[in-house]
Coordinates of C-alpha atoms in Angstrom, one line a residue:
Chain A
M1 CA 12.0 -21.9 -9.8
L2 CA 13.4 -21.3 -13.2
S3 CA 17.1 -21.0 -13.2
N4 CA 17.1 -17.6 -14.8
T5 CA 18.9 -16.0 -11.9
G6 CA 22.2 -14.6 -12.8
P7 CA 21.6 -14.6 -16.5
V8 CA 18.6 -12.3 -16.2
A9 CA 20.5 -9.8 -14.1
K10 CA 23.5 -9.9 -16.4
L11 CA 21.2 -9.4 -19.4
Y12 CA 19.6 -6.4 -17.8
L13 CA 22.9 -4.9 -16.9
S14 CA 24.1 -5.4 -20.4
I15 CA 21.0 -3.7 -21.7
I16 CA 21.6 -0.8 -19.3
D17 CA 25.2 -0.5 -20.5
D18 CA 24.1 -0.5 -24.2
V19 CA 21.5 2.2 -23.6
I20 CA 23.8 4.4 -21.6
E21 CA 26.7 4.1 -24.0
S22 CA 24.5 4.7 -27.0
M23 CA 23.1 7.8 -25.4
R24 CA 26.5 9.2 -24.4
E25 CA 27.2 10.8 -27.7
L26 CA 23.7 12.2 -28.0
Y27 CA 24.0 13.7 -24.6
L28 CA 27.3 15.3 -25.5
D29 CA 25.6 16.7 -28.6
E30 CA 22.9 18.2 -26.4
G31 CA 25.5 19.9 -24.4
L32 CA 24.8 17.8 -21.3
E33 CA 27.5 16.7 -18.9
D34 CA 28.4 13.1 -18.4
R35 CA 27.2 13.5 -14.9
V36 CA 23.6 13.6 -16.1
L37 CA 24.0 10.3 -17.8
D38 CA 25.7 8.8 -14.8
D39 CA 22.9 10.0 -12.7
L40 CA 20.4 8.3 -15.0
R41 CA 22.4 5.1 -14.8
R42 CA 22.7 5.3 -11.1
I43 CA 19.0 5.9 -10.5
W44 CA 18.1 3.2 -13.0
E45 CA 20.4 0.6 -11.4
A46 CA 19.1 1.6 -8.0
K47 CA 15.5 1.0 -9.0
M48 CA 16.4 -2.3 -10.6
M49 CA 18.3 -3.4 -7.5
Q50 CA 15.4 -2.5 -5.3
S51 CA 13.0 -4.5 -7.4
K52 CA 12.9 -8.2 -6.9
A53 CA 13.8 -8.7 -10.5
M54 CA 17.4 -8.4 -9.5
E55 CA 17.1 -10.2 -6.3
D56 CA 19.1 -13.1 -7.5
F57 CA 21.8 -10.8 -8.7
R58 CA 22.0 -9.3 -5.3
K59 CA 22.1 -12.7 -3.8
N60 CA 24.9 -13.9 -6.0
N61 CA 27.1 -10.9 -6.2
I62 CA 26.3 -9.0 -3.1
N63 CA 25.8 -12.1 -1.0
S64 CA 28.6 -11.0 1.2
S65 CA 27.4 -7.6 2.2
N66 CA 24.1 -7.0 3.9
F67 CA 24.2 -3.2 3.5
V68 CA 24.6 -0.7 0.8
L69 CA 25.8 2.4 2.4
Q70 CA 24.9 5.7 0.8
L71 CA 26.8 8.6 2.2
P72 CA 25.7 12.1 1.6
D73 CA 27.6 14.9 -0.1
S74 CA 29.5 16.0 2.9
Y75 CA 31.2 12.6 3.1
G76 CA 32.1 12.8 -0.5
Q77 CA 34.1 15.9 0.2
I78 CA 36.0 14.3 3.0
G79 CA 37.5 11.6 0.8
R80 CA 37.3 7.9 0.6
A81 CA 40.0 7.3 3.1
H82 CA 38.1 9.1 5.7
K83 CA 35.0 7.1 4.8
A84 CA 36.8 3.9 5.5
T85 CA 37.7 4.9 9.0
V86 CA 34.4 6.5 9.7
V87 CA 32.3 3.6 8.7
I88 CA 34.2 0.6 9.7
P89 CA 36.2 0.8 12.9
A90 CA 38.2 -2.2 12.1
G91 CA 39.7 -0.4 9.2
Q92 CA 38.8 -2.9 6.6
S93 CA 38.7 -1.8 3.0
I94 CA 35.5 -1.0 1.4
H95 CA 34.7 -2.4 -2.0
G96 CA 31.5 -1.8 -3.9
F97 CA 30.1 0.1 -6.7
P98 CA 32.5 2.7 -7.9
N99 CA 30.6 5.9 -8.2
N100 CA 31.7 9.2 -9.5
S101 CA 28.7 11.0 -8.3
E102 CA 29.3 14.1 -6.3
T103 CA 26.2 13.8 -4.3
L104 CA 26.3 10.2 -3.1
A105 CA 28.8 7.6 -2.6
T106 CA 27.6 4.0 -2.5
F107 CA 29.5 1.3 -0.8
S108 CA 28.7 -2.2 0.1
L109 CA 30.0 -3.5 3.3
P110 CA 32.2 -6.6 2.8
A111 CA 31.5 -10.0 4.0
G112 CA 34.2 -10.2 6.7
L113 CA 32.8 -7.3 8.4
A114 CA 32.8 -7.8 12.1
Y115 CA 29.6 -6.8 14.0
P116 CA 28.7 -4.6 15.7
V117 CA 29.3 -1.8 13.3
Q118 CA 29.0 1.8 14.2
I119 CA 27.1 3.9 11.6
P120 CA 27.5 7.6 12.0
A121 CA 24.6 10.0 11.6
G122 CA 23.5 11.2 8.2
V123 CA 23.9 8.0 6.3
T124 CA 21.4 6.0 4.4
L125 CA 21.5 2.2 4.6
Q126 CA 20.1 0.0 2.0
T127 CA 19.6 -3.6 2.9
A128 CA 19.9 -6.6 0.6
S129 CA 16.2 -6.6 0.2
G130 CA 16.3 -3.0 -1.1
Q131 CA 14.8 -1.3 1.9
L132 CA 16.3 2.1 2.7
Y133 CA 16.9 3.4 6.1
K134 CA 17.9 6.9 6.8
V135 CA 19.9 7.2 9.9
N136 CA 19.9 10.6 11.6
V137 CA 21.6 9.6 14.8
P138 CA 24.6 7.4 15.4
V139 CA 23.6 3.8 15.5
V140 CA 25.2 0.5 16.3
V141 CA 24.3 -2.3 14.0
T142 CA 24.4 -5.7 15.4
Q143 CA 24.1 -9.1 13.7
A144 CA 20.7 -10.7 14.0
P145 CA 20.5 -14.3 15.2
M146 CA 19.8 -15.5 11.7
G147 CA 22.8 -13.6 10.4
Q148 CA 20.9 -12.5 7.3
K149 CA 19.3 -9.3 8.1
P150 CA 21.3 -7.2 10.5
L151 CA 18.5 -4.8 11.2
S152 CA 18.3 -5.1 14.9
L153 CA 19.2 -1.5 15.0
Q154 CA 19.7 -0.3 18.4
I155 CA 18.7 3.2 17.6
Q156 CA 19.8 5.7 20.3
R157 CA 16.7 7.8 20.1
A158 CA 17.4 11.5 19.7
P159 CA 14.6 14.0 20.6
A160 CA 13.4 13.7 17.0
P161 CA 14.2 10.3 15.6
Q162 CA 13.4 10.0 12.0
S163 CA 14.2 6.3 11.3
T164 CA 11.7 4.9 8.9
A165 CA 12.5 1.4 9.8
A166 CA 9.8 0.7 12.4
P167 CA 6.3 0.3 10.9
P168 CA 4.5 0.8 14.3
D169 CA 6.2 4.2 14.6
T170 CA 5.0 5.3 11.3
K171 CA 1.6 4.0 12.0
L172 CA 1.3 5.8 15.3
P173 CA 1.5 9.3 13.9
Q174 CA -1.2 8.4 11.5
Q175 CA -3.4 7.3 14.4
V176 CA -2.6 10.4 16.2
E177 CA -3.9 12.7 13.6
P178 CA -7.5 11.8 13.2
P179 CA -8.7 12.0 16.8
P180 CA -8.2 15.6 17.7
A181 CA -10.0 16.9 14.6
P182 CA -13.5 15.6 14.6
A183 CA -14.6 14.5 18.0
P184 CA -17.6 12.4 16.9
S185 CA -15.5 10.2 14.8
V186 CA -13.4 9.0 17.7
S187 CA -15.8 6.2 18.4
Q188 CA -15.6 5.0 14.8
S189 CA -11.8 5.4 14.3
P190 CA -10.8 3.1 17.0
Q191 CA -12.8 0.3 15.3
A192 CA -11.0 1.0 12.1
D193 CA -7.7 1.3 13.9
L194 CA -8.1 -1.9 15.8
P195 CA -5.6 -3.9 13.8
P196 CA -2.7 -1.6 14.1
S197 CA -3.5 -0.2 17.5
P198 CA -2.8 -3.4 19.4
E199 CA 0.8 -2.9 18.5
S200 CA 0.9 0.3 20.5
S201 CA -1.5 -0.9 23.1
P202 CA 1.0 -2.8 25.3
V203 CA 3.1 0.2 25.5
Q204 CA 0.4 2.5 26.6
Q205 CA -1.9 0.4 28.7
P206 CA -0.5 1.6 32.0
Q207 CA -1.6 5.1 31.1
V208 CA -5.2 4.2 30.6
P209 CA -6.3 3.9 34.2
T210 CA -4.8 7.3 34.9
A211 CA -6.6 8.8 32.0
D212 CA -9.9 7.3 33.2
A213 CA -9.2 8.8 36.6
T214 CA -8.8 12.3 35.2
Q215 CA -11.9 12.2 33.1
L216 CA -14.5 12.7 35.7
P217 CA -13.3 15.9 37.3
V218 CA -12.6 17.5 34.0
V219 CA -15.8 16.9 32.2
P220 CA -19.0 18.3 33.7
S221 CA -21.4 15.6 32.8
P222 CA -23.2 12.7 34.4
P223 CA -21.1 10.0 35.8
A224 CA -22.2 7.3 33.3
Q225 CA -20.1 8.5 30.5
E226 CA -18.8 5.3 29.1
N227 CA -20.8 5.5 26.0
E228 CA -19.8 9.0 25.1
P229 CA -16.1 8.9 24.5
S230 CA -16.4 11.8 22.1
A231 CA -17.2 14.4 24.7
Q232 CA -14.3 13.5 26.8
P233 CA -11.2 13.2 24.7
E234 CA -10.8 16.9 24.0
P235 CA -10.6 18.0 27.7
V236 CA -8.5 15.0 28.5
N237 CA -6.1 16.0 25.8
Y238 CA -5.4 19.3 27.4
S239 CA -5.0 17.8 30.8
M240 CA -2.5 15.1 29.9
T241 CA 1.0 16.0 29.1
S242 CA 2.5 12.9 27.5
S243 CA 1.1 11.5 24.2
P244 CA -2.5 12.4 24.8
C245 CA -3.7 11.3 21.5
S246 CA -2.3 7.8 21.9
Q247 CA -3.9 7.7 25.3
L248 CA -7.1 8.9 23.8
L249 CA -7.0 6.0 21.3
E250 CA -6.5 3.6 24.1
E251 CA -9.4 5.0 26.0
A252 CA -11.6 4.8 23.0
L253 CA -10.4 1.3 22.4
A254 CA -11.2 0.3 25.9
Q255 CA -14.6 1.9 25.6
T256 CA -15.4 0.4 22.4
T257 CA -14.7 -3.0 23.7
Q258 CA -17.1 -2.2 26.5
L259 CA -19.5 -1.0 23.9
K260 CA -19.3 -4.2 21.9
S261 CA -20.2 -6.3 24.9
R262 CA -23.4 -4.3 25.5
D263 CA -26.7 -4.4 23.9
I264 CA -27.8 -1.5 21.9
D265 CA -30.9 -1.3 24.0
D266 CA -28.8 -0.8 27.1
I267 CA -26.9 2.0 25.4
L268 CA -30.1 3.6 24.3
K269 CA -31.6 3.4 27.8
Q270 CA -28.5 4.9 29.3
V271 CA -28.6 7.8 26.9
I272 CA -32.2 8.4 27.6
E273 CA -31.5 8.4 31.3
E274 CA -28.7 10.9 30.9
E275 CA -30.8 13.0 28.8
R276 CA -33.6 12.9 31.4
E277 CA -31.2 14.0 34.0
K278 CA -29.9 16.8 31.9
A279 CA -33.4 18.0 31.2
E280 CA -34.2 17.9 34.8
R281 CA -31.1 19.8 35.6
R282 CA -31.9 22.4 33.0
R283 CA -35.4 22.8 34.4
N284 CA -34.0 23.1 37.9
L285 CA -31.7 25.9 36.9
P286 CA -33.1 29.4 37.3
P287 CA -34.2 30.8 34.0
A288 CA -32.8 33.8 32.1
R289 CA -29.2 33.4 32.9
T290 CA -26.9 33.7 29.9
Q291 CA -24.2 31.5 31.4
D292 CA -26.7 28.8 32.1
Q293 CA -28.2 29.1 28.7
T294 CA -24.8 28.8 27.3
E295 CA -24.2 25.7 29.3
A296 CA -27.5 24.4 28.2
V297 CA -26.6 25.1 24.6
L298 CA -23.3 23.4 25.1
A299 CA -24.9 20.5 26.8
G300 CA -27.4 20.4 23.9
L301 CA -24.5 20.4 21.5
G302 CA -22.8 17.7 23.4
L303 CA -26.1 15.8 23.4
D304 CA -26.3 16.2 19.7
Y305 CA -22.8 14.8 19.4
S306 CA -23.9 11.8 21.4
Y307 CA -27.0 11.4 19.3
S308 CA -25.2 11.7 16.0
E309 CA -22.5 9.4 17.4
L310 CA -25.1 7.0 18.7
S311 CA -27.0 7.0 15.4
D312 CA -23.7 6.5 13.7
I313 CA -23.0 3.5 15.9
V314 CA -26.5 2.2 15.3
Q315 CA -26.4 2.8 11.6
L316 CA -23.1 1.0 11.4
D317 CA -24.6 -2.0 13.0
G318 CA -27.7 -2.1 11.1
P319 CA -28.4 -3.5 7.6
P320 CA -28.5 -0.8 4.9
D321 CA -32.0 -1.4 3.9
N322 CA -33.6 -0.5 7.2
S323 CA -31.3 2.3 8.3
D324 CA -32.5 5.9 8.2
A325 CA -35.9 4.8 6.9
E326 CA -37.6 7.6 8.6
E327 CA -35.1 10.3 7.7
E328 CA -35.2 9.4 4.0
G329 CA -38.9 9.8 4.1
G330 CA -39.6 8.1 0.8
A331 CA -39.4 4.4 1.8
P332 CA -42.6 3.0 3.1
L333 CA -42.4 2.0 6.7
E334 CA -42.5 -1.7 7.3
E335 CA -44.0 -3.5 10.3
N336 CA -40.6 -3.5 11.9
D337 CA -40.4 0.2 11.7
F338 CA -43.7 0.6 13.3
L339 CA -42.6 -1.5 16.2
G340 CA -39.5 0.7 16.5
I341 CA -41.7 3.8 16.6
I342 CA -43.9 2.3 19.3
N343 CA -40.9 1.5 21.4
A344 CA -39.6 5.0 21.0
E345 CA -43.0 6.5 21.9
A346 CA -43.2 4.3 25.0
I347 CA -39.8 5.6 26.1
K348 CA -40.8 9.1 25.3
A349 CA -43.9 8.8 27.4
L350 CA -41.8 7.7 30.3
Q351 CA -39.4 10.6 29.7
E352 CA -42.1 13.3 30.0
G353 CA -40.7 15.1 27.0
G354 CA -37.3 16.6 26.9
G355 CA -37.8 19.1 24.1
S356 CA -39.2 18.6 20.6
S357 CA -35.9 18.4 18.8
D358 CA -34.5 16.0 21.3
G359 CA -37.6 13.9 21.1
N360 CA -37.4 13.7 17.3
S361 CA -33.7 12.7 17.2
L362 CA -34.4 10.3 20.0
S363 CA -37.2 8.7 18.0
S364 CA -35.2 8.5 14.9
S365 CA -32.2 6.9 16.6
S366 CA -34.4 4.5 18.5
D367 CA -36.4 3.8 15.4
S368 CA -33.4 2.9 13.4
E369 CA -32.1 0.9 16.2
G370 CA -35.3 -1.0 16.6
A371 CA -35.6 -1.4 12.9
D372 CA -32.1 -2.7 12.7
K373 CA -32.7 -5.1 15.5
L374 CA -35.9 -6.5 14.1
S375 CA -34.8 -6.6 10.5
A376 CA -31.9 -8.8 11.4
E377 CA -34.4 -11.6 11.9
D378 CA -36.0 -11.2 8.4
E379 CA -34.4 -13.0 5.4
D380 CA -33.7 -11.3 2.2
P381 CA -36.6 -12.2 0.0
L382 CA -34.8 -11.3 -3.2
N383 CA -32.4 -14.3 -3.0
S384 CA -29.4 -12.2 -3.6
G385 CA -27.3 -15.0 -2.4
D386 CA -28.0 -16.9 -5.7
D387 CA -26.3 -14.3 -7.8
V388 CA -23.3 -15.4 -9.7
I389 CA -20.6 -12.8 -9.4
E390 CA -18.8 -12.4 -12.7
Q391 CA -15.3 -11.1 -12.7
D392 CA -15.1 -7.6 -14.1
I393 CA -13.2 -7.4 -17.3
P394 CA -10.9 -4.6 -16.2
D395 CA -10.0 -6.6 -13.1
L396 CA -9.6 -9.7 -15.2
F397 CA -6.8 -8.2 -17.2
D398 CA -5.3 -6.5 -14.2
T399 CA -2.6 -8.8 -12.9
D400 CA 1.0 -8.6 -11.8
N401 CA 2.1 -11.7 -13.7
V402 CA 2.7 -10.4 -17.2
I403 CA 4.5 -11.9 -20.2
V404 CA 5.5 -9.4 -22.8
C405 CA 6.7 -11.2 -26.0
Q406 CA 6.2 -11.7 -29.7
Y407 CA 4.2 -14.4 -31.3
D408 CA 5.3 -16.6 -34.1
K409 CA 2.1 -18.5 -34.5
I410 CA -1.2 -18.8 -32.6
H411 CA -3.3 -21.8 -33.5
R412 CA -6.7 -22.8 -32.4
S413 CA -8.6 -26.0 -33.0
K414 CA -12.1 -25.9 -31.4
N415 CA -11.3 -24.9 -27.9
R416 CA -7.7 -26.0 -27.9
W417 CA -5.2 -23.2 -28.4
K418 CA -1.5 -23.5 -29.1
F419 CA 1.0 -20.7 -28.7
H420 CA 4.3 -20.3 -30.3
L421 CA 6.0 -17.3 -28.7
K422 CA 9.5 -15.8 -28.8
D423 CA 11.7 -13.2 -27.2
G424 CA 9.7 -12.7 -24.1
V425 CA 10.1 -11.2 -20.7
M426 CA 8.0 -12.6 -17.9
C427 CA 7.4 -10.9 -14.6
Y428 CA 6.1 -13.2 -11.9
A429 CA 5.8 -12.3 -8.2
G430 CA 8.1 -9.4 -8.9
R431 CA 10.8 -11.6 -10.3
D432 CA 11.8 -11.5 -14.0
Y433 CA 12.4 -14.4 -16.4
V434 CA 13.3 -14.3 -20.1
F435 CA 13.0 -16.7 -22.9
S436 CA 13.9 -16.9 -26.5
K437 CA 11.1 -19.4 -27.3
A438 CA 8.0 -20.5 -25.6
V439 CA 5.5 -23.1 -26.6
G440 CA 2.3 -23.6 -24.8
E441 CA -1.1 -25.1 -24.9
A442 CA -4.3 -24.1 -23.3
E443 CA -7.9 -25.1 -23.3
W444 CA -10.6 -22.5 -23.4
Chain B
M1 CA 11.8 1.1 -35.2
A2 CA 11.5 -1.6 -32.6
Y3 CA 8.5 -2.6 -30.6
Q4 CA 7.8 -0.4 -27.6
L5 CA 6.3 -3.5 -26.1
Y6 CA 9.1 -4.0 -23.6
R7 CA 8.7 -0.7 -21.9
N8 CA 6.1 -2.3 -19.7
T9 CA 8.7 -4.5 -18.0
T10 CA 10.6 -4.0 -14.8
L11 CA 13.5 -2.7 -16.7
G12 CA 11.4 -0.5 -18.9
N13 CA 9.3 0.9 -16.1
S14 CA 12.3 1.7 -13.9
L15 CA 13.9 3.5 -16.9
Q16 CA 10.8 5.6 -17.4
E17 CA 10.7 6.4 -13.7
S18 CA 14.3 7.4 -13.7
L19 CA 13.8 9.6 -16.7
D20 CA 10.8 11.2 -15.1
E21 CA 12.9 12.0 -12.1
L22 CA 15.5 13.7 -14.3
I23 CA 12.8 15.6 -16.1
Q24 CA 11.4 16.8 -12.8
T25 CA 14.8 18.1 -11.8
Q26 CA 15.1 19.6 -15.2
Q27 CA 18.3 17.8 -15.9
I28 CA 17.0 16.5 -19.2
T29 CA 14.3 17.5 -21.6
P30 CA 11.3 15.3 -22.4
Q31 CA 12.5 15.0 -25.9
L32 CA 15.8 13.6 -24.8
A33 CA 14.0 11.2 -22.5
L34 CA 12.0 10.0 -25.5
Q35 CA 15.2 9.4 -27.3
V36 CA 16.5 7.3 -24.5
L37 CA 13.3 5.2 -24.5
L38 CA 13.7 4.7 -28.3
Q39 CA 17.2 3.6 -27.7
F40 CA 16.0 1.3 -25.0
D41 CA 13.5 -0.3 -27.4
K42 CA 16.3 -1.1 -29.8
A43 CA 18.6 -2.4 -27.2
I44 CA 16.2 -4.7 -25.5
N45 CA 14.9 -6.1 -28.8
T46 CA 18.4 -6.8 -29.9
A47 CA 19.4 -8.3 -26.6
L48 CA 16.4 -10.6 -26.4
A49 CA 17.0 -11.8 -30.0
S50 CA 20.7 -12.4 -29.6
R51 CA 21.7 -12.9 -26.0
V52 CA 18.9 -15.1 -24.8
R53 CA 18.9 -18.8 -25.7
N54 CA 16.5 -20.7 -23.6
R55 CA 13.2 -22.4 -24.3
V56 CA 10.1 -22.6 -22.1
N57 CA 7.0 -24.8 -22.3
F58 CA 3.8 -24.0 -20.6
R59 CA 0.4 -25.4 -20.2
G60 CA -2.8 -24.0 -18.6
S61 CA -6.4 -23.1 -19.2
L62 CA -7.3 -20.1 -21.3
N63 CA -9.6 -17.7 -19.6
T64 CA -9.8 -14.9 -22.3
Y65 CA -8.3 -14.1 -25.6
R66 CA -8.2 -10.9 -27.6
F67 CA -6.8 -10.0 -30.9
C68 CA -6.8 -6.4 -31.8
D69 CA -4.4 -4.3 -34.0
N70 CA -2.3 -7.5 -34.5
V71 CA -1.7 -7.8 -30.8
W72 CA -2.8 -10.9 -29.0
T73 CA -3.7 -10.6 -25.4
F74 CA -4.4 -13.8 -23.4
V75 CA -5.3 -14.4 -19.8
L76 CA -4.5 -17.9 -18.6
N77 CA -5.2 -19.6 -15.3
D78 CA -3.4 -22.3 -13.5
V79 CA -0.4 -22.3 -15.8
E80 CA 2.7 -24.4 -15.4
F81 CA 5.9 -23.0 -16.9
R82 CA 8.5 -25.7 -17.5
E83 CA 12.0 -25.2 -18.3
V84 CA 14.6 -27.9 -18.6
T85 CA 14.7 -28.7 -15.0
D86 CA 12.5 -26.2 -13.3
L87 CA 8.8 -25.7 -12.8
V88 CA 6.9 -22.6 -12.0
K89 CA 3.2 -22.6 -11.3
V90 CA 1.2 -19.5 -11.7
D91 CA -2.5 -19.1 -10.9
K92 CA -3.1 -16.2 -13.3
V93 CA -0.9 -14.7 -16.1
K94 CA -1.5 -12.2 -18.8
I95 CA 0.3 -12.7 -22.1
V96 CA 0.7 -9.7 -24.5
A97 CA 2.2 -10.7 -27.8
C98 CA 3.0 -8.6 -30.8
D99 CA 3.6 -10.0 -34.3
G100 CA 7.0 -11.5 -34.4
K101 CA 7.1 -12.1 -38.1
S102 CA 6.3 -8.5 -39.2
E103 CA 9.4 -7.1 -40.9
S104 CA 8.2 -3.6 -40.9
T105 CA 7.6 -3.4 -37.2
Q106 CA 5.6 -0.3 -36.4
N107 CA 5.6 1.4 -33.1
K108 CA 3.5 -0.9 -30.9
N109 CA 3.0 0.9 -27.7
D110 CA 1.4 -1.7 -25.6
K111 CA 0.4 -1.6 -21.9

């Protein structure tokens, strides 16, 4: 890499100094306190330190300390002597950035710091890489085997831990939120959450069998419920006490893996059988009972959920051209669609009719399912694979590697270009480089 | 007036973000923030002209070029930046260059 390590950081700090000092008088004229200017400087330096541009500066100058400790206002009132005893039990002196701010005091822990270090509650830790960790409970920081990143934080979990260090913990609440809201989307969300969910799966796998065991008595539905995870999670949530939503995700995940191994035809046939059983049950029930009618309505609603969910599953699997062909109404039906309709009609004939609406939704779902299955065999006649994808111009100019400079001379001879540049700042992979002169050649 | 070109650097962007924070908390006015940025433009132009003394060579293939309002914008691919002893390879880089010979440098706000 270019050797613009320390010099770049020093240049940046000198520019910061120049700007701050030149603004001091103006700030005083405006009637602002020095504190405001110091705040600006502190925030600016903090942002620069966090960015990789100053990574080398951090490596060179703060190589000894792995932390930047930011103490809140309350610590500032105590006094620096107290801070020393609080932070470092060994009583070693703290040196770092002198900071006159009333709100935060920033210290860097020295090199000879002996691990483990007790960090009291309410402090913010910043690692050498710039990551910030807010510690709300007393922690003990030990040295990692590599010795570089001491972030094997043995966090003594309080009832409400707020450490932002662990990515799986932050991901888990995000996973928890979607399932309770719309029930039909549960079957889809596990598929989307599959990458992060395995992180939490080892923790919660023992709970899955118990969840499965509690499903059947809670939900009043036919025993074959494996392909209707949406109807089950809500009652299960109420019955389970500990982390129901994460269990729910685990159930859905287990069920979707089962789903994946099945054929769509099998799923469809199972749904039809369940529907038949429900229809028979409904018929067997005595008529004109409001409670039964309510149950029938609820069962019908549940059935609709399964249909919409099933159609969603089917539509997800199928190619876009042949999905919802019948529901759109405008596209002419192809041979594949006809076959799909025939299949649905055959099934319907076996079923002896379970209601007009049910039959229509069944035919549409089976139709799209059949169309999807059959269209997979057809090749795209439009040869879309031959298209040459041209890079969009906005994307072409959108890059992180930018050189901002001035040009002395730009020369072109046929397709050979020559660049004479000066006073430039280059940002590559987050790191910064500067040059006073740059000469380049390129062929267009 | 110096080029505002360098506001789109790590240093310039972090300064703008910091000023935005202070404006949000109403510690400074937007007018004062603008003054800070103008002062930053002067400082960085001066610093780059006087405190930096190194030379870089580079070679690559030119993907696109654009010249508008006296500003060149290039996109190069597979570029090698070579300093005295070091080598950096970049698969894609954008170069934005303002006129370095113009004595009456107008406000070139470039992104």
